[in-house]
Amino acid sequence: MMKHNSLWLLLFFTISTALTAQETELDIDSLFENAEDTESVGDSGSDGQANSDKDSPEEESDIPETGLDLIKKEKFTFGASFDVTLGYSPGWELTDDESGDDESVLAEEESLFTDSALMLLSSKMTLDASINENFRFLQSYNVAFPAFEPKVVEFFADFDFGDLVYFRMGRQNLTWGISRYFKFTNLHGRLPDNFGYEYETDDQGEPVFTSSGYYSRVALDPADSISNTDSYSIKMDIPIGIGGLQALMYTRNGYFADATYPAFDEFGWGGYYNLALKQADITVGCFYHKDLNFRGFYSVSTTLFNRLELYSEAVIAYDQADDDLLPIPSDAEPDEDGHFIPAEDPDQLDFGFNLGFFIDFFKGNLEFSGEYYYNGEETELGPLGTKLGLPLVYGHNLAGGFGVKLFDKKLNIEAYTLYNISDNSGVLAPIITFHAFDFLELKAALPFIYGSTTGEYMENNPDSLGRQFSFVLTAKVSGKI
């Protein structure tokens, strides 16, 4: 019976026919950015210019308005964009050469060269309609080569009650937190560690082990996938001064068993309160889902001298089920039976916090940023990610970057780095972008992993070919209407 409580969500999704959509994972920019694609094409239009035919009484009719009628009344906006990216990426991977016959000969590192061509075509369509001053709906679709896997980027309705309470219902991009590098306060973006899998057990209910001694896991059928556009939610905003209260009812792939009929208890619940003062901007919130640890967070930011932004965030996580398992370290030793058994997390309460800054000069043409982040959480760290598309890493972390814009901002030179002090590994990505024309963007990047070869950043290499050093050259032609 509880599953039928969410059937009303389907009423919204019958507003439009299903067009093709989805962004491919081959987007070169995803190596260097973690920004959400939230661009909406156009405004809902002006209500002041009504169609002149409607001013005539004899033309009035009970026939419902068509899409053409909406366009004539300037309540409907259509937008489209198309991108073509071509590129080339050579790179090198360091490997150990152990070909010597003498055991006393130490292994030497050799460089393995690989290269690849890059091509991406993507198209996006956006439909934005205002039914009246209190109700509006937006749909955004994307399709791309080479995946051609359609996905709805955004599909939601906005409505309000007398400018007092605002609702947004459907598939929408939601991001909490203010960090420029580590997205650990985006609480609803968390997923259970074993999402998409289940542990195998024998007839007695004991765990089954693989040939290498680890717990045996099998992918659920059908295997689910994760993206930033697989969610369904209802968001309520109540303005209070220049801040306000947000309440959220949220579910996504990884929370439900059946996307067609998500059960009521498969929704997560959360919200935050934002207090905007002259001296600082303060946000406090929390999020709960039955399969996740309960988490609360705060964010505080202030601006000094009209250019220096200082911010701090923190998360407290409570394992209410007391069932978290610690990750198996790479240097772990097997038990007497040769099995690697993950240890239970002895701490039901974990926390993380950061301190960061951002400053710019010369009207934003020179920027510097930096952040320290302590991550005390060992579990449910994905798929939040970082600025460079890497997962969160346990322990003490540093991040920094700068950007220079030259020639009327046509040439951008920037570099970002992430470094984990605890395991001595990091990643650095210098990037040069030249906007040759309004429709042509040239980009060169040199991402590379440094530090320990067994560190987390080496294990989670963002390069699709697993190379430690690589060079990326791309040319992107784009246009929109």
PDB file of N, CA and C in Angstrom, residues 378-433:
ATOM      1  N   GLU A 378      35.104   6.537   6.689  1.00  0.00           N
ATOM      2  CA  GLU A 378      35.654   5.461   5.867  1.00  0.00           C
ATOM      3  C   GLU A 378      34.639   4.874   4.902  1.00  0.00           C
ATOM      4  N   THR A 379      33.371   5.152   5.108  1.00  0.00           N
ATOM      5  CA  THR A 379      32.325   4.500   4.324  1.00  0.00           C
ATOM      6  C   THR A 379      31.422   5.524   3.649  1.00  0.00           C
ATOM      7  N   GLU A 380      30.710   5.055   2.618  1.00  0.00           N
ATOM      8  CA  GLU A 380      29.729   5.853   1.880  1.00  0.00           C
ATOM      9  C   GLU A 380      30.334   7.161   1.372  1.00  0.00           C
ATOM     10  N   LEU A 381      31.492   7.044   0.755  1.00  0.00           N
ATOM     11  CA  LEU A 381      32.186   8.211   0.237  1.00  0.00           C
ATOM     12  C   LEU A 381      31.861   8.489  -1.226  1.00  0.00           C
ATOM     13  N   GLY A 382      31.193   7.573  -1.897  1.00  0.00           N
ATOM     14  CA  GLY A 382      30.897   7.781  -3.311  1.00  0.00           C
ATOM     15  C   GLY A 382      29.408   7.974  -3.520  1.00  0.00           C
ATOM     16  N   PRO A 383      29.075   8.521  -4.702  1.00  0.00           N
ATOM     17  CA  PRO A 383      29.986   9.012  -5.758  1.00  0.00           C
ATOM     18  C   PRO A 383      30.161  10.526  -5.710  1.00  0.00           C
ATOM     19  N   LEU A 384      30.367  11.081  -4.524  1.00  0.00           N
ATOM     20  CA  LEU A 384      30.421  12.534  -4.370  1.00  0.00           C
ATOM     21  C   LEU A 384      31.512  13.159  -5.231  1.00  0.00           C
ATOM     22  N   GLY A 385      32.732  12.679  -5.075  1.00  0.00           N
ATOM     23  CA  GLY A 385      33.802  13.132  -5.931  1.00  0.00           C
ATOM     24  C   GLY A 385      34.419  14.459  -5.523  1.00  0.00           C
ATOM     25  N   THR A 386      35.366  14.883  -6.339  1.00  0.00           N
ATOM     26  CA  THR A 386      36.129  16.089  -6.110  1.00  0.00           C
ATOM     27  C   THR A 386      36.134  16.925  -7.383  1.00  0.00           C
ATOM     28  N   LYS A 387      36.828  18.016  -7.351  1.00  0.00           N
ATOM     29  CA  LYS A 387      36.866  18.910  -8.501  1.00  0.00           C
ATOM     30  C   LYS A 387      37.402  18.215  -9.738  1.00  0.00           C
ATOM     31  N   LEU A 388      38.351  17.311  -9.590  1.00  0.00           N
ATOM     32  CA  LEU A 388      38.955  16.631 -10.724  1.00  0.00           C
ATOM     33  C   LEU A 388      38.305  15.286 -11.011  1.00  0.00           C
ATOM     34  N   GLY A 389      37.127  15.060 -10.458  1.00  0.00           N
ATOM     35  CA  GLY A 389      36.403  13.832 -10.761  1.00  0.00           C
ATOM     36  C   GLY A 389      36.904  12.606 -10.036  1.00  0.00           C
ATOM     37  N   LEU A 390      37.616  12.772  -8.929  1.00  0.00           N
ATOM     38  CA  LEU A 390      38.159  11.665  -8.156  1.00  0.00           C
ATOM     39  C   LEU A 390      37.335  11.458  -6.891  1.00  0.00           C
ATOM     40  N   PRO A 391      37.386  10.255  -6.304  1.00  0.00           N
ATOM     41  CA  PRO A 391      36.606  10.011  -5.083  1.00  0.00           C
ATOM     42  C   PRO A 391      37.229  10.691  -3.870  1.00  0.00           C
ATOM     43  N   LEU A 392      36.428  10.830  -2.824  1.00  0.00           N
ATOM     44  CA  LEU A 392      36.945  11.330  -1.563  1.00  0.00           C
ATOM     45  C   LEU A 392      37.903  10.313  -0.958  1.00  0.00           C
ATOM     46  N   VAL A 393      38.936  10.802  -0.296  1.00  0.00           N
ATOM     47  CA  VAL A 393      39.971   9.937   0.273  1.00  0.00           C
ATOM     48  C   VAL A 393      40.027  10.172   1.771  1.00  0.00           C
ATOM     49  N   TYR A 394      40.120   9.085   2.532  1.00  0.00           N
ATOM     50  CA  TYR A 394      40.181   9.160   3.988  1.00  0.00           C
ATOM     51  C   TYR A 394      41.473   9.849   4.437  1.00  0.00           C
ATOM     52  N   GLY A 395      41.380  10.640   5.494  1.00  0.00           N
ATOM     53  CA  GLY A 395      42.560  11.252   6.084  1.00  0.00           C
ATOM     54  C   GLY A 395      42.659  12.732   5.819  1.00  0.00           C
ATOM     55  N   HIS A 396      43.882  13.237   5.858  1.00  0.00           N
ATOM     56  CA  HIS A 396      44.153  14.666   5.699  1.00  0.00           C
ATOM     57  C   HIS A 396      44.400  14.981   4.229  1.00  0.00           C
ATOM     58  N   ASN A 397      43.683  15.983   3.711  1.00  0.00           N
ATOM     59  CA  ASN A 397      43.758  16.338   2.304  1.00  0.00           C
ATOM     60  C   ASN A 397      44.036  17.822   2.133  1.00  0.00           C
ATOM     61  N   LEU A 398      44.791  18.131   1.080  1.00  0.00           N
ATOM     62  CA  LEU A 398      45.051  19.505   0.689  1.00  0.00           C
ATOM     63  C   LEU A 398      44.649  19.694  -0.762  1.00  0.00           C
ATOM     64  N   ALA A 399      44.201  20.894  -1.095  1.00  0.00           N
ATOM     65  CA  ALA A 399      43.843  21.213  -2.475  1.00  0.00           C
ATOM     66  C   ALA A 399      44.157  22.678  -2.721  1.00  0.00           C
ATOM     67  N   GLY A 400      44.493  22.996  -3.964  1.00  0.00           N
ATOM     68  CA  GLY A 400      44.784  24.378  -4.302  1.00  0.00           C
ATOM     69  C   GLY A 400      44.738  24.591  -5.796  1.00  0.00           C
ATOM     70  N   GLY A 401      44.628  25.854  -6.176  1.00  0.00           N
ATOM     71  CA  GLY A 401      44.589  26.152  -7.596  1.00  0.00           C
ATOM     72  C   GLY A 401      44.687  27.638  -7.855  1.00  0.00           C
ATOM     73  N   PHE A 402      44.950  27.973  -9.117  1.00  0.00           N
ATOM     74  CA  PHE A 402      44.968  29.371  -9.534  1.00  0.00           C
ATOM     75  C   PHE A 402      44.473  29.452 -10.965  1.00  0.00           C
ATOM     76  N   GLY A 403      44.050  30.650 -11.357  1.00  0.00           N
ATOM     77  CA  GLY A 403      43.598  30.875 -12.721  1.00  0.00           C
ATOM     78  C   GLY A 403      43.945  32.285 -13.173  1.00  0.00           C
ATOM     79  N   VAL A 404      44.379  32.405 -14.429  1.00  0.00           N
ATOM     80  CA  VAL A 404      44.715  33.690 -15.025  1.00  0.00           C
ATOM     81  C   VAL A 404      43.944  33.826 -16.334  1.00  0.00           C
ATOM     82  N   LYS A 405      43.265  34.962 -16.522  1.00  0.00           N
ATOM     83  CA  LYS A 405      42.510  35.229 -17.745  1.00  0.00           C
ATOM     84  C   LYS A 405      43.145  36.404 -18.467  1.00  0.00           C
ATOM     85  N   LEU A 406      43.528  36.180 -19.725  1.00  0.00           N
ATOM     86  CA  LEU A 406      44.243  37.178 -20.499  1.00  0.00           C
ATOM     87  C   LEU A 406      43.502  37.487 -21.792  1.00  0.00           C
ATOM     88  N   PHE A 407      43.887  38.619 -22.405  1.00  0.00           N
ATOM     89  CA  PHE A 407      43.346  39.009 -23.708  1.00  0.00           C
ATOM     90  C   PHE A 407      41.816  39.027 -23.697  1.00  0.00           C
ATOM     91  N   ASP A 408      41.304  39.842 -22.792  1.00  0.00           N
ATOM     92  CA  ASP A 408      39.856  39.991 -22.662  1.00  0.00           C
ATOM     93  C   ASP A 408      39.187  38.643 -22.377  1.00  0.00           C
ATOM     94  N   LYS A 409      39.846  37.841 -21.542  1.00  0.00           N
ATOM     95  CA  LYS A 409      39.369  36.540 -21.071  1.00  0.00           C
ATOM     96  C   LYS A 409      39.248  35.495 -22.181  1.00  0.00           C
ATOM     97  N   LYS A 410      39.926  35.712 -23.279  1.00  0.00           N
ATOM     98  CA  LYS A 410      39.926  34.699 -24.333  1.00  0.00           C
ATOM     99  C   LYS A 410      40.915  33.573 -24.034  1.00  0.00           C
ATOM    100  N   LEU A 411      41.958  33.869 -23.274  1.00  0.00           N
ATOM    101  CA  LEU A 411      42.965  32.872 -22.910  1.00  0.00           C
ATOM    102  C   LEU A 411      42.919  32.644 -21.403  1.00  0.00           C
ATOM    103  N   ASN A 412      42.655  31.419 -20.993  1.00  0.00           N
ATOM    104  CA  ASN A 412      42.601  31.044 -19.577  1.00  0.00           C
ATOM    105  C   ASN A 412      43.717  30.053 -19.271  1.00  0.00           C
ATOM    106  N   ILE A 413      44.509  30.358 -18.270  1.00  0.00           N
ATOM    107  CA  ILE A 413      45.561  29.462 -17.800  1.00  0.00           C
ATOM    108  C   ILE A 413      45.250  29.126 -16.347  1.00  0.00           C
ATOM    109  N   GLU A 414      45.115  27.861 -16.035  1.00  0.00           N
ATOM    110  CA  GLU A 414      44.750  27.455 -14.682  1.00  0.00           C
ATOM    111  C   GLU A 414      45.410  26.129 -14.337  1.00  0.00           C
ATOM    112  N   ALA A 415      45.483  25.853 -13.053  1.00  0.00           N
ATOM    113  CA  ALA A 415      46.038  24.587 -12.571  1.00  0.00           C
ATOM    114  C   ALA A 415      45.410  24.257 -11.226  1.00  0.00           C
ATOM    115  N   TYR A 416      45.134  22.964 -11.026  1.00  0.00           N
ATOM    116  CA  TYR A 416      44.525  22.499  -9.782  1.00  0.00           C
ATOM    117  C   TYR A 416      45.265  21.254  -9.308  1.00  0.00           C
ATOM    118  N   THR A 417      45.358  21.127  -8.007  1.00  0.00           N
ATOM    119  CA  THR A 417      46.000  19.947  -7.449  1.00  0.00           C
ATOM    120  C   THR A 417      45.236  19.462  -6.226  1.00  0.00           C
ATOM    121  N   LEU A 418      45.220  18.156  -6.036  1.00  0.00           N
ATOM    122  CA  LEU A 418      44.673  17.506  -4.856  1.00  0.00           C
ATOM    123  C   LEU A 418      45.769  16.607  -4.293  1.00  0.00           C
ATOM    124  N   TYR A 419      45.922  16.628  -2.975  1.00  0.00           N
ATOM    125  CA  TYR A 419      46.982  15.824  -2.356  1.00  0.00           C
ATOM    126  C   TYR A 419      46.481  15.261  -1.042  1.00  0.00           C
ATOM    127  N   ASN A 420      46.681  13.950  -0.856  1.00  0.00           N
ATOM    128  CA  ASN A 420      46.305  13.297   0.391  1.00  0.00           C
ATOM    129  C   ASN A 420      47.563  13.066   1.217  1.00  0.00           C
ATOM    130  N   ILE A 421      47.655  13.754   2.343  1.00  0.00           N
ATOM    131  CA  ILE A 421      48.841  13.659   3.190  1.00  0.00           C
ATOM    132  C   ILE A 421      48.979  12.264   3.777  1.00  0.00           C
ATOM    133  N   SER A 422      47.857  11.634   4.091  1.00  0.00           N
ATOM    134  CA  SER A 422      47.884  10.365   4.808  1.00  0.00           C
ATOM    135  C   SER A 422      48.537   9.254   4.003  1.00  0.00           C
ATOM    136  N   ASP A 423      48.318   9.208   2.695  1.00  0.00           N
ATOM    137  CA  ASP A 423      48.938   8.137   1.895  1.00  0.00           C
ATOM    138  C   ASP A 423      49.921   8.661   0.851  1.00  0.00           C
ATOM    139  N   ASN A 424      50.252   9.958   0.923  1.00  0.00           N
ATOM    140  CA  ASN A 424      51.268  10.553   0.055  1.00  0.00           C
ATOM    141  C   ASN A 424      50.979  10.312  -1.424  1.00  0.00           C
ATOM    142  N   SER A 425      49.792  10.702  -1.865  1.00  0.00           N
ATOM    143  CA  SER A 425      49.473  10.609  -3.295  1.00  0.00           C
ATOM    144  C   SER A 425      48.632  11.813  -3.683  1.00  0.00           C
ATOM    145  N   GLY A 426      48.749  12.201  -4.943  1.00  0.00           N
ATOM    146  CA  GLY A 426      48.013  13.366  -5.392  1.00  0.00           C
ATOM    147  C   GLY A 426      47.879  13.405  -6.892  1.00  0.00           C
ATOM    148  N   VAL A 427      47.179  14.424  -7.377  1.00  0.00           N
ATOM    149  CA  VAL A 427      46.983  14.619  -8.808  1.00  0.00           C
ATOM    150  C   VAL A 427      47.101  16.112  -9.100  1.00  0.00           C
ATOM    151  N   LEU A 428      47.711  16.431 -10.243  1.00  0.00           N
ATOM    152  CA  LEU A 428      47.886  17.809 -10.675  1.00  0.00           C
ATOM    153  C   LEU A 428      47.396  17.932 -12.113  1.00  0.00           C
ATOM    154  N   ALA A 429      46.675  19.012 -12.418  1.00  0.00           N
ATOM    155  CA  ALA A 429      46.128  19.203 -13.763  1.00  0.00           C
ATOM    156  C   ALA A 429      46.298  20.653 -14.193  1.00  0.00           C
ATOM    157  N   PRO A 430      47.390  20.988 -14.909  1.00  0.00           N
ATOM    158  CA  PRO A 430      47.490  22.289 -15.566  1.00  0.00           C
ATOM    159  C   PRO A 430      46.626  22.298 -16.831  1.00  0.00           C
ATOM    160  N   ILE A 431      45.925  23.396 -17.067  1.00  0.00           N
ATOM    161  CA  ILE A 431      44.982  23.469 -18.183  1.00  0.00           C
ATOM    162  C   ILE A 431      45.119  24.836 -18.858  1.00  0.00           C
ATOM    163  N   ILE A 432      45.175  24.839 -20.175  1.00  0.00           N
ATOM    164  CA  ILE A 432      45.185  26.074 -20.960  1.00  0.00           C
ATOM    165  C   ILE A 432      43.991  26.028 -21.914  1.00  0.00           C
ATOM    166  N   THR A 433      43.167  27.059 -21.867  1.00  0.00           N
ATOM    167  CA  THR A 433      41.976  27.138 -22.716  1.00  0.00           C
ATOM    168  C   THR A 433      42.017  28.434 -23.513  1.00  0.00           C
TER     169      THR A 433
END
